[in-house]
Amino acid sequence: MSDLLHVGIVAFDITPTIHPEYGAWGTTPIMTEIDLPLSGRCLALRQDDRELFWFALDLCGNNVEEVTAFRAEIADALGVLLEQVIWSTSQTHSSPTVPGSNMPGGSSVTVRGEYDKAYCGQQRRIFFSRCITAAQAARDGMQPATVRAGRGFCDTISYNRRFPMPNGGVKFSRSHGEGLQSNKFFDTTIGLVVFDDAAGKPLAALFNFGAHPATMINDKYISPDWVGSARSEIEAALDGAPAMFVQGFCGDVNCYHIFGTPAQAKATGMRLGQVAVQALPTLIPARSTPFSFVSETIAVECRPMWTRAEVETALEKRCAFIDSLDADPGATWFDGINFPEQMLPGHRKIGVKVQTDYLHEAMRRIDAGEPGPEQLPFLVGAVRIGDVGAVLAHGENFSAAGRKIRQRSPFVHTLICGDTNGLFGYLGDDAEIDRGGYGTYSFWLMFYSASFRLPPAKGSADRVIDTSVRLLQKLLYG
C-alpha cells in the first residue's frame, strides 16, 4: 500500500448564459444580471486504487433524485462508481434553475421553467460537459500532497434564525440583531484543510462553514453571494491555489443580511474570508493517509399521515390569509409562520398556493385511503483524509446536529458537510419539531420532489448524528 495521497483540483466556470427572453440558462426569467461569476471546483483524491471526485458548486442545489442522476452521469463518463462522485452545493440563493430541473434557485416563488427547450437542452449539455472536463483535468493533474488542517472562528456574519416565541412557536427571524437575542446556537467554526505539493507550495484548500448564502433572494442578480468573496480572500492568501467551499449544517442559520444587496454579500464574504486567512498560519501538519470513504443509506421515519381535521384547519388558515392580503397587503403571519415583509403580496399568495396544492393532495389521499410514506431514504457519508474526517449529509440539517457530530467525532479535525449529494429538506431535532414553524412544519407542505412526503418524525436528527459518528469511527478504527 502506498503512503502517498495524490491530489488534483480544477476551478471551472459555470456562469449561466442569459437568454434574451427567459433569463439565466433560459429557465429563470427574473435573473438577468451577472453580479459575480458562478464557479465550481472539482477535487480529485486518490490513494492506491481508491479514487474520489468531489464537486463543490455555486448552486442552490437540487433534490436527491436529481442529484443522484447528475452523479451517475458524471460517474459513467469517468468510468467510476456512483459513490466515487460527491456533489456539494453552496446553496447560494442567487443561482438559477439548472436546465432540466424544476428546483428554484433560492425561493419557492421564483418563476421558472423550460420555455425554450432546445436552448435549455443545449445549456444542460454545456454544464455537464464542463463538470466532466473539470473532473478529467483534476484526475490528470493529480500529484503527491501533504496536508495541513485546523480551524478558524467567525461569529459576526451569521445567526440562528429560529427565534423562540412566548407561545412555544418560532419566528423566522430575518434580522441579525434580533436573531442574536435568542442566544440559540449557531456554528462559528471555519473548517480548514490545505493540500501542499512536494515543494510545500499550496495546491488546493477546503473551507467549511455553515450559513445560508441568502443575502439576495428572488432578485435579478446571479452571484455566489458571500461565498465568492470569501473564496477569493482565501485563494489570494494561498498564491492563487483553488479553494473549495463546502456548506455546513445551515438549516437554521442565516447570513448577516437577507433581501440585501451585492455589496452587502461581498462585505460579508470578505469578513469571513479574512478571518479564515488569519487562521491559515495556525494550521498544523496532519497525516494525509490513509484515504478512504464510506456511505450508508438510512431510513428517516416520517410523522403519521395527516388527519382530515389537520388538513381542513391548515387549508382554512391559508385561504383566510390569501383573502386578508387584499385588505392588508402588509400581512405576513398565518398558522405560526411569518412571510418576509420584503416579499410582494402576489409572491406571498404564490407561496401559500404551494402549500394548498400539497394539502389538497393530502385530502385526496385521505379520501382515497392512500397512506403517506412511512420512511424517507437519507444518504450519510464520510471521508477520511488521514487525520481529517468529513461527514457528508443531505441539506438541510440544523446546526446543533453538526456540533454534536464534531463533539463525538474520533478525528482530530472534522468537517461538517451539508448540502451534499442533494437537498432533502429541513431536519431539526425533537425540540425544534415541537416548536414547528417554517423549518420543521410549513416547509414540508409542498412538493419538493415528484412524490408526496411527510415531515420527519422525532428522533430523525439523532439517527443522522449517530450514523455519522459510526461511519467516522469505522473509517478510523476499521
Short mmCIF file of C-alpha atoms in Angstrom, two decimals:
data_model
loop_
_atom_site.label_atom_id
_atom_site.label_comp_id
_atom_site.label_asym_id
_atom_site.label_seq_id
_atom_site.Cartn_x
_atom_site.Cartn_y
_atom_site.Cartn_z
CA MET A 1 0.00 0.00 0.00
CA SER A 2 1.26 3.46 -0.92
CA ASP A 3 1.51 6.02 1.87
CA LEU A 4 1.04 8.88 -0.59
CA LEU A 5 -2.12 10.85 -1.17
CA HIS A 6 -2.47 12.22 -4.69
CA VAL A 7 -4.50 15.39 -5.13
CA GLY A 8 -5.73 17.35 -8.13
CA ILE A 9 -8.12 20.26 -8.25
CA VAL A 10 -9.68 22.29 -11.04
CA ALA A 11 -11.65 25.51 -10.80
CA PHE A 12 -14.15 25.94 -13.62
CA ASP A 13 -16.77 28.42 -14.71
CA ILE A 14 -20.49 27.60 -14.55
CA THR A 15 -21.83 31.12 -15.05
CA PRO A 16 -25.10 30.79 -16.98
CA THR A 17 -25.74 32.45 -20.29
CA ILE A 18 -28.66 34.89 -20.37
CA HIS A 19 -31.49 34.06 -22.74
CA PRO A 20 -32.88 37.27 -24.31
CA GLU A 21 -36.41 36.45 -23.11
CA TYR A 22 -36.13 33.83 -20.40
CA GLY A 23 -33.19 34.86 -18.27
CA ALA A 24 -30.37 32.78 -16.88
CA TRP A 25 -29.97 29.39 -18.60
CA GLY A 26 -33.32 30.08 -20.24
CA THR A 27 -35.01 28.78 -17.07
CA THR A 28 -35.24 31.75 -14.69
CA PRO A 29 -36.64 34.94 -16.29
CA ILE A 30 -36.05 37.16 -13.27
CA MET A 31 -32.27 36.52 -13.27
CA THR A 32 -30.80 38.78 -15.92
CA GLU A 33 -27.68 40.40 -14.43
CA ILE A 34 -24.37 38.76 -13.52
CA ASP A 35 -23.02 40.31 -10.34
CA LEU A 36 -20.21 37.77 -9.91
CA PRO A 37 -19.46 34.64 -11.95
CA LEU A 38 -20.63 31.28 -10.65
CA SER A 39 -17.92 28.66 -10.44
CA GLY A 40 -17.26 25.11 -9.45
CA ARG A 41 -14.38 23.14 -8.01
CA CYS A 42 -13.58 19.50 -8.60
CA LEU A 43 -11.20 17.98 -6.07
CA ALA A 44 -9.76 14.61 -7.11
CA LEU A 45 -8.26 12.41 -4.40
CA ARG A 46 -6.51 9.06 -4.77
CA GLN A 47 -4.53 6.58 -2.73
CA ASP A 48 -3.74 3.31 -4.49
CA ASP A 49 -7.00 2.19 -6.15
CA ARG A 50 -9.26 4.41 -4.04
CA GLU A 51 -10.30 7.42 -6.10
CA LEU A 52 -12.85 10.13 -5.36
CA PHE A 53 -14.18 13.15 -7.26
CA TRP A 54 -15.66 15.83 -5.01
CA PHE A 55 -17.56 18.65 -6.70
CA ALA A 56 -18.48 21.91 -4.98
CA LEU A 57 -20.58 24.33 -7.00
CA ASP A 58 -22.14 27.78 -6.71
CA LEU A 59 -25.68 26.45 -6.97
CA CYS A 60 -28.65 26.49 -4.63
CA GLY A 61 -28.99 22.75 -5.08
CA ASN A 62 -31.32 20.07 -6.39
CA ASN A 63 -33.33 17.35 -4.74
CA VAL A 64 -31.75 13.99 -4.02
CA GLU A 65 -33.31 12.23 -7.01
CA GLU A 66 -31.99 14.79 -9.46
CA VAL A 67 -28.52 14.92 -7.92
CA THR A 68 -28.27 11.14 -7.99
CA ALA A 69 -28.85 11.36 -11.74
CA PHE A 70 -26.22 14.12 -12.01
CA ARG A 71 -23.68 11.99 -10.17
CA ALA A 72 -24.50 8.92 -12.24
CA GLU A 73 -23.96 10.83 -15.49
CA ILE A 74 -20.56 12.06 -14.34
CA ALA A 75 -19.56 8.69 -12.88
CA ASP A 76 -20.41 6.97 -16.15
CA ALA A 77 -18.28 9.46 -18.10
CA LEU A 78 -15.34 8.90 -15.75
CA GLY A 79 -15.71 5.13 -15.59
CA VAL A 80 -16.19 5.08 -11.81
CA LEU A 81 -18.92 4.05 -9.39
CA LEU A 82 -21.67 6.40 -8.21
CA GLU A 83 -20.25 6.55 -4.68
CA GLN A 84 -16.98 7.91 -6.08
CA VAL A 85 -18.68 11.16 -7.09
CA ILE A 86 -19.66 13.67 -4.38
CA TRP A 87 -21.84 16.65 -5.27
CA SER A 88 -21.84 19.58 -2.83
CA THR A 89 -23.60 22.88 -3.44
CA SER A 90 -23.18 26.18 -1.62
CA GLN A 91 -26.92 26.94 -1.60
CA THR A 92 -26.44 30.43 -2.97
CA HIS A 93 -29.92 31.88 -3.37
CA SER A 94 -28.72 33.82 -6.41
CA SER A 95 -28.35 30.90 -8.80
CA PRO A 96 -30.86 29.94 -11.49
CA THR A 97 -32.73 26.72 -12.01
CA VAL A 98 -30.49 24.10 -13.62
CA PRO A 99 -31.83 23.23 -17.10
CA GLY A 100 -33.92 20.09 -16.94
CA SER A 101 -34.93 20.72 -13.33
CA ASN A 102 -37.84 22.49 -11.66
CA MET A 103 -35.93 23.26 -8.46
CA PRO A 104 -35.81 27.01 -7.71
CA GLY A 105 -32.55 28.85 -7.25
CA GLY A 106 -33.37 30.07 -3.77
CA SER A 107 -37.07 30.89 -3.45
CA SER A 108 -40.10 28.67 -3.95
CA VAL A 109 -41.94 31.60 -5.56
CA THR A 110 -39.35 32.08 -8.31
CA VAL A 111 -40.96 31.78 -11.74
CA ARG A 112 -39.07 29.12 -13.66
CA GLY A 113 -39.45 26.66 -16.49
CA GLU A 114 -38.10 25.37 -19.80
CA TYR A 115 -39.59 27.94 -22.13
CA ASP A 116 -37.14 27.27 -24.98
CA LYS A 117 -36.48 23.53 -24.75
CA ALA A 118 -33.79 23.46 -27.42
CA TYR A 119 -31.87 26.26 -25.71
CA CYS A 120 -32.23 24.68 -22.26
CA GLY A 121 -31.12 21.31 -23.59
CA GLN A 122 -28.01 22.88 -25.06
CA GLN A 123 -27.22 24.69 -21.80
CA ARG A 124 -27.62 21.49 -19.82
CA ARG A 125 -25.18 19.66 -22.10
CA ILE A 126 -22.67 22.50 -21.77
CA PHE A 127 -22.99 22.49 -17.97
CA PHE A 128 -22.32 18.78 -17.59
CA SER A 129 -19.57 18.86 -20.18
CA ARG A 130 -17.79 21.44 -18.06
CA CYS A 131 -18.20 19.31 -14.93
CA ILE A 132 -16.87 16.18 -16.65
CA THR A 133 -13.98 18.04 -18.30
CA ALA A 134 -13.02 19.50 -14.91
CA ALA A 135 -13.02 16.06 -13.30
CA GLN A 136 -10.86 14.63 -16.07
CA ALA A 137 -8.40 17.51 -15.74
CA ALA A 138 -8.28 17.12 -11.95
CA ARG A 139 -7.55 13.42 -12.40
CA ASP A 140 -4.81 14.15 -14.93
CA GLY A 141 -3.27 16.77 -12.65
CA MET A 142 -3.04 14.63 -9.53
CA GLN A 143 0.25 14.84 -7.64
CA PRO A 144 1.52 13.79 -4.21
CA ALA A 145 0.33 16.12 -1.48
CA THR A 146 0.72 16.74 2.21
CA VAL A 147 -1.97 18.14 4.49
CA ARG A 148 -2.32 20.99 6.96
CA ALA A 149 -5.54 21.30 8.92
CA GLY A 150 -7.20 23.35 11.62
CA ARG A 151 -9.96 25.85 12.10
CA GLY A 152 -10.89 29.48 12.41
CA PHE A 153 -13.88 31.09 14.07
CA CYS A 154 -16.23 33.80 12.81
CA ASP A 155 -19.21 34.90 14.89
CA THR A 156 -20.09 38.12 13.05
CA ILE A 157 -21.68 37.01 9.76
CA SER A 158 -24.45 34.61 10.83
CA TYR A 159 -27.12 33.84 13.42
CA ASN A 160 -29.76 31.24 14.28
CA ARG A 161 -32.93 32.39 12.56
CA ARG A 162 -35.43 30.30 14.57
CA PHE A 163 -36.43 32.86 17.20
CA PRO A 164 -38.47 31.21 20.02
CA MET A 165 -41.86 32.78 20.69
CA PRO A 166 -43.55 33.04 24.11
CA ASN A 167 -46.38 30.76 22.96
CA GLY A 168 -43.94 27.97 22.18
CA GLY A 169 -43.79 28.60 18.46
CA VAL A 170 -40.99 30.12 16.44
CA LYS A 171 -40.46 33.22 14.34
CA PHE A 172 -38.36 33.08 11.19
CA SER A 173 -36.03 35.94 12.11
CA ARG A 174 -34.61 37.96 9.25
CA SER A 175 -32.66 40.36 11.45
CA HIS A 176 -29.14 39.66 12.68
CA GLY A 177 -29.66 41.78 15.80
CA GLU A 178 -32.95 40.13 16.68
CA GLY A 179 -31.65 36.64 15.97
CA LEU A 180 -28.72 37.04 18.35
CA GLN A 181 -31.10 37.91 21.20
CA SER A 182 -32.41 34.35 21.20
CA ASN A 183 -28.98 33.09 22.31
CA LYS A 184 -29.60 29.99 20.20
CA PHE A 185 -26.64 28.03 18.91
CA PHE A 186 -25.09 28.66 15.51
CA ASP A 187 -21.76 27.19 14.46
CA THR A 188 -18.95 29.74 14.19
CA THR A 189 -16.35 27.17 13.11
CA ILE A 190 -14.49 27.55 9.82
CA GLY A 191 -13.04 24.16 9.00
CA LEU A 192 -9.79 24.50 7.03
CA VAL A 193 -7.70 21.97 5.12
CA VAL A 194 -4.76 22.92 2.87
CA PHE A 195 -3.07 20.50 0.49
CA ASP A 196 0.58 21.31 -0.32
CA ASP A 197 2.65 19.89 -3.17
CA ALA A 198 6.06 18.23 -2.79
CA ALA A 199 7.76 21.63 -2.70
CA GLY A 200 5.49 22.89 0.07
CA LYS A 201 3.50 25.15 -2.23
CA PRO A 202 -0.28 25.31 -1.72
CA LEU A 203 -2.04 23.07 -4.20
CA ALA A 204 -5.66 23.26 -3.01
CA ALA A 205 -7.77 24.12 0.00
CA LEU A 206 -11.08 23.17 1.58
CA PHE A 207 -13.06 25.57 3.75
CA ASN A 208 -16.27 24.64 5.53
CA PHE A 209 -18.79 26.95 7.23
CA GLY A 210 -22.50 26.73 7.94
CA ALA A 211 -24.74 29.64 6.92
CA HIS A 212 -27.21 30.28 4.12
CA PRO A 213 -25.74 32.38 1.28
CA ALA A 214 -29.05 34.26 1.10
CA THR A 215 -28.09 37.92 1.10
CA MET A 216 -30.12 38.28 -2.08
CA ILE A 217 -33.37 36.39 -2.68
CA ASN A 218 -35.66 36.32 -5.71
CA ASP A 219 -33.64 39.13 -7.25
CA LYS A 220 -32.21 39.78 -10.72
CA TYR A 221 -28.63 39.07 -9.68
CA ILE A 222 -26.59 35.97 -10.43
CA SER A 223 -23.98 35.58 -7.71
CA PRO A 224 -22.20 33.11 -5.44
CA ASP A 225 -23.30 35.51 -2.66
CA TRP A 226 -20.83 35.80 0.23
CA VAL A 227 -19.12 32.55 -0.76
CA GLY A 228 -17.49 34.24 -3.75
CA SER A 229 -15.64 36.99 -1.91
CA ALA A 230 -14.71 34.66 0.97
CA ARG A 231 -13.21 32.22 -1.51
CA SER A 232 -11.28 35.00 -3.27
CA GLU A 233 -9.72 36.13 0.01
CA ILE A 234 -8.51 32.61 0.80
CA GLU A 235 -7.21 31.95 -2.71
CA ALA A 236 -5.27 35.22 -2.72
CA ALA A 237 -3.59 34.19 0.54
CA LEU A 238 -2.67 30.81 -0.98
CA ASP A 239 -0.96 32.26 -4.05
CA GLY A 240 -3.95 31.51 -6.25
CA ALA A 241 -4.42 27.86 -5.30
CA PRO A 242 -8.10 26.93 -5.77
CA ALA A 243 -10.15 26.94 -2.57
CA MET A 244 -13.26 24.78 -2.42
CA PHE A 245 -16.17 25.83 -0.20
CA VAL A 246 -18.35 23.14 1.33
CA GLN A 247 -21.52 24.22 3.11
CA GLY A 248 -22.06 23.13 6.70
CA PHE A 249 -25.26 22.23 8.55
CA CYS A 250 -27.01 25.51 7.84
CA GLY A 251 -30.70 24.61 8.09
CA ASP A 252 -31.45 27.13 10.85
CA VAL A 253 -28.67 29.65 10.17
CA ASN A 254 -28.90 32.82 8.07
CA CYS A 255 -26.11 35.09 6.90
CA TYR A 256 -25.94 38.65 8.25
CA HIS A 257 -28.13 40.31 5.60
CA ILE A 258 -31.19 38.93 3.86
CA PHE A 259 -33.04 40.59 0.97
CA GLY A 260 -29.88 42.66 0.70
CA THR A 261 -27.51 43.91 -1.98
CA PRO A 262 -24.49 42.60 -3.89
CA ALA A 263 -22.25 44.97 -1.91
CA GLN A 264 -23.53 43.52 1.37
CA ALA A 265 -22.90 39.97 0.15
CA LYS A 266 -19.34 40.84 -0.81
CA ALA A 267 -18.68 42.56 2.52
CA THR A 268 -19.96 39.54 4.45
CA GLY A 269 -17.77 37.18 2.44
CA MET A 270 -14.70 39.37 2.84
CA ARG A 271 -15.21 39.31 6.61
CA LEU A 272 -15.38 35.51 6.69
CA GLY A 273 -12.51 35.14 4.23
CA GLN A 274 -10.23 37.47 6.17
CA VAL A 275 -10.87 35.55 9.40
CA ALA A 276 -10.08 32.31 7.58
CA VAL A 277 -6.86 33.81 6.23
CA GLN A 278 -5.85 34.87 9.74
CA ALA A 279 -6.24 31.23 10.81
CA LEU A 280 -4.11 29.78 7.99
CA PRO A 281 -0.77 30.23 9.83
CA THR A 282 -2.18 28.23 12.76
CA LEU A 283 -2.90 25.10 10.70
CA ILE A 284 -0.86 22.12 11.80
CA PRO A 285 0.66 19.30 9.72
CA ALA A 286 -1.63 16.29 9.61
CA ARG A 287 -1.37 12.81 8.21
CA SER A 288 -2.71 12.66 4.67
CA THR A 289 -3.29 8.91 4.63
CA PRO A 290 -4.97 6.53 4.85
CA PHE A 291 -7.56 7.87 2.45
CA SER A 292 -10.93 6.15 2.35
CA PHE A 293 -14.64 6.84 2.15
CA VAL A 294 -17.87 5.12 3.08
CA SER A 295 -21.60 5.78 2.83
CA GLU A 296 -24.84 4.32 4.09
CA THR A 297 -28.49 4.97 3.26
CA ILE A 298 -30.62 5.13 6.39
CA ALA A 299 -34.39 5.33 6.78
CA VAL A 300 -35.71 8.56 8.26
CA GLU A 301 -39.07 7.87 9.90
CA CYS A 302 -41.96 10.16 8.94
CA ARG A 303 -44.65 11.55 11.19
CA PRO A 304 -48.05 9.82 10.85
CA MET A 305 -50.29 10.74 7.92
CA TRP A 306 -52.18 14.00 8.40
CA THR A 307 -55.69 13.70 9.77
CA ARG A 308 -58.66 15.20 7.97
CA ALA A 309 -59.05 17.75 10.76
CA GLU A 310 -55.40 18.83 10.45
CA VAL A 311 -55.70 19.32 6.71
CA GLU A 312 -59.02 21.15 6.90
CA THR A 313 -57.69 23.52 9.57
CA ALA A 314 -54.50 24.19 7.63
CA LEU A 315 -56.46 24.92 4.45
CA GLU A 316 -58.85 27.27 6.25
CA LYS A 317 -55.96 29.28 7.69
CA ARG A 318 -54.25 29.59 4.33
CA CYS A 319 -57.38 30.59 2.45
CA ALA A 320 -58.11 33.21 5.11
CA PHE A 321 -54.58 34.59 4.77
CA ILE A 322 -54.86 34.87 0.99
CA ASP A 323 -58.15 36.75 1.40
CA SER A 324 -56.61 39.04 4.03
CA LEU A 325 -53.88 40.22 1.65
CA ASP A 326 -56.43 42.09 -0.45
CA ALA A 327 -57.40 44.24 2.52
CA ASP A 328 -53.98 44.27 4.18
CA PRO A 329 -51.10 43.86 1.69
CA GLY A 330 -48.65 44.02 4.59
CA ALA A 331 -49.94 40.86 6.28
CA THR A 332 -47.21 38.28 6.86
CA TRP A 333 -48.33 35.92 9.67
CA PHE A 334 -50.53 32.84 9.39
CA ASP A 335 -50.61 29.45 11.11
CA GLY A 336 -47.47 30.19 13.13
CA ILE A 337 -45.48 31.19 10.03
CA ASN A 338 -44.21 34.63 9.03
CA PHE A 339 -43.51 35.51 5.42
CA PRO A 340 -40.85 38.13 4.71
CA GLU A 341 -42.08 41.71 4.77
CA GLN A 342 -39.94 42.29 1.68
CA MET A 343 -41.90 39.73 -0.32
CA LEU A 344 -44.56 41.20 -2.60
CA PRO A 345 -48.18 40.32 -1.72
CA GLY A 346 -48.53 38.43 -5.00
CA HIS A 347 -45.48 36.35 -4.17
CA ARG A 348 -46.89 35.62 -0.72
CA LYS A 349 -50.01 34.28 -2.40
CA ILE A 350 -47.86 32.07 -4.62
CA GLY A 351 -46.00 30.83 -1.54
CA VAL A 352 -49.29 29.90 0.12
CA LYS A 353 -50.61 28.21 -3.02
CA VAL A 354 -47.57 25.92 -2.99
CA GLN A 355 -48.83 24.70 0.39
CA THR A 356 -52.53 24.50 -0.50
CA ASP A 357 -51.68 22.35 -3.54
CA TYR A 358 -49.93 19.94 -1.20
CA LEU A 359 -52.81 19.99 1.28
CA HIS A 360 -55.38 19.24 -1.43
CA GLU A 361 -53.30 16.21 -2.42
CA ALA A 362 -53.21 15.17 1.24
CA MET A 363 -57.01 15.41 1.38
CA ARG A 364 -57.31 13.36 -1.81
CA ARG A 365 -55.14 10.68 -0.27
CA ILE A 366 -57.22 10.66 2.90
CA ASP A 367 -60.43 10.28 0.88
CA ALA A 368 -58.87 7.50 -1.22
CA GLY A 369 -57.40 5.71 1.77
CA GLU A 370 -53.87 6.14 0.41
CA PRO A 371 -51.30 6.29 3.21
CA GLY A 372 -48.38 8.66 3.22
CA PRO A 373 -44.81 7.34 3.21
CA GLU A 374 -43.65 5.84 6.49
CA GLN A 375 -39.96 6.42 5.76
CA LEU A 376 -37.70 8.52 3.55
CA PRO A 377 -34.22 7.39 2.41
CA PHE A 378 -31.32 9.56 3.58
CA LEU A 379 -27.72 9.09 2.42
CA VAL A 380 -24.99 9.68 5.00
CA GLY A 381 -21.33 9.55 4.00
CA ALA A 382 -17.89 10.06 5.47
CA VAL A 383 -14.44 10.66 4.03
CA ARG A 384 -11.11 10.10 5.75
CA ILE A 385 -8.01 12.02 4.69
CA GLY A 386 -5.50 10.86 7.27
CA ASP A 387 -6.22 12.87 10.43
CA VAL A 388 -9.14 14.68 8.80
CA GLY A 389 -12.65 13.28 8.83
CA ALA A 390 -15.55 14.75 6.87
CA VAL A 391 -19.21 13.94 7.37
CA LEU A 392 -21.41 14.21 4.26
CA ALA A 393 -25.15 14.71 4.58
CA HIS A 394 -28.03 16.00 2.50
CA GLY A 395 -29.29 19.52 3.09
CA GLU A 396 -30.55 20.89 5.39
CA ASN A 397 -29.71 19.66 8.87
CA PHE A 398 -29.89 22.14 11.74
CA SER A 399 -26.62 23.43 13.16
CA ALA A 400 -26.83 21.72 16.57
CA ALA A 401 -26.59 18.33 14.85
CA GLY A 402 -23.23 19.35 13.41
CA ARG A 403 -21.98 20.40 16.82
CA LYS A 404 -22.93 17.02 18.30
CA ILE A 405 -21.17 15.16 15.49
CA ARG A 406 -18.00 17.21 15.94
CA GLN A 407 -18.07 16.67 19.70
CA ARG A 408 -18.35 12.91 19.26
CA SER A 409 -16.03 12.57 16.27
CA PRO A 410 -12.92 10.43 16.83
CA PHE A 411 -10.92 12.60 14.40
CA VAL A 412 -8.59 15.43 15.33
CA HIS A 413 -10.14 17.52 12.54
CA THR A 414 -13.77 17.11 11.49
CA LEU A 415 -15.56 18.84 8.62
CA ILE A 416 -19.35 19.04 8.86
CA CYS A 417 -20.55 18.98 5.26
CA GLY A 418 -24.22 19.53 4.48
CA ASP A 419 -25.98 20.23 1.19
CA THR A 420 -24.13 17.24 -0.24
CA ASN A 421 -25.48 14.71 -2.73
CA GLY A 422 -28.79 16.54 -2.86
CA LEU A 423 -31.20 18.61 -0.82
CA PHE A 424 -33.52 16.53 1.35
CA GLY A 425 -35.31 19.23 3.33
CA TYR A 426 -35.02 20.72 6.80
CA LEU A 427 -34.17 18.26 9.55
CA GLY A 428 -34.44 19.55 13.11
CA ASP A 429 -34.12 17.90 16.49
CA ASP A 430 -37.09 16.93 18.63
CA ALA A 431 -37.36 20.28 20.43
CA GLU A 432 -37.44 22.13 17.11
CA ILE A 433 -40.05 19.75 15.71
CA ASP A 434 -42.23 20.62 18.72
CA ARG A 435 -41.76 24.33 18.03
CA GLY A 436 -42.96 23.96 14.45
CA GLY A 437 -42.66 26.98 12.18
CA TYR A 438 -41.13 27.15 8.74
CA GLY A 439 -38.22 24.73 9.05
CA THR A 440 -39.96 21.75 10.62
CA TYR A 441 -43.60 22.25 9.61
CA SER A 442 -44.60 24.52 6.74
CA PHE A 443 -41.57 23.73 4.55
CA TRP A 444 -42.80 20.15 4.32
CA LEU A 445 -46.19 21.28 2.99
CA MET A 446 -45.03 21.34 -0.61
CA PHE A 447 -43.95 19.04 -3.42
CA TYR A 448 -40.17 19.18 -3.03
CA SER A 449 -39.84 16.31 -5.47
CA ALA A 450 -42.32 14.42 -7.60
CA SER A 451 -43.50 12.40 -4.62
CA PHE A 452 -45.79 13.24 -1.71
CA ARG A 453 -43.78 13.39 1.51
CA LEU A 454 -44.47 13.76 5.22
CA PRO A 455 -42.23 15.63 7.69
CA PRO A 456 -39.53 13.69 9.54
CA ALA A 457 -40.60 12.30 12.89
CA LYS A 458 -38.88 12.90 16.19
CA GLY A 459 -35.61 11.05 16.52
CA SER A 460 -34.60 11.70 12.89
CA ALA A 461 -31.80 14.13 13.71
CA ASP A 462 -30.39 11.71 16.27
CA ARG A 463 -30.40 8.98 13.64
CA VAL A 464 -28.31 11.13 11.30
CA ILE A 465 -25.94 12.09 14.13
CA ASP A 466 -25.46 8.51 15.32
CA THR A 467 -24.88 7.20 11.79
CA SER A 468 -22.39 9.97 11.04
CA VAL A 469 -20.37 9.21 14.15
CA ARG A 470 -20.47 5.47 13.49
CA LEU A 471 -19.16 5.97 9.93
CA LEU A 472 -16.34 8.19 11.19
CA GLN A 473 -15.43 5.53 13.74
CA LYS A 474 -15.49 2.87 11.03
CA LEU A 475 -13.05 4.87 8.92
CA LEU A 476 -10.68 5.46 11.83
CA TYR A 477 -10.84 2.13 13.63
CA GLY A 478 -11.95 -0.25 10.88
#
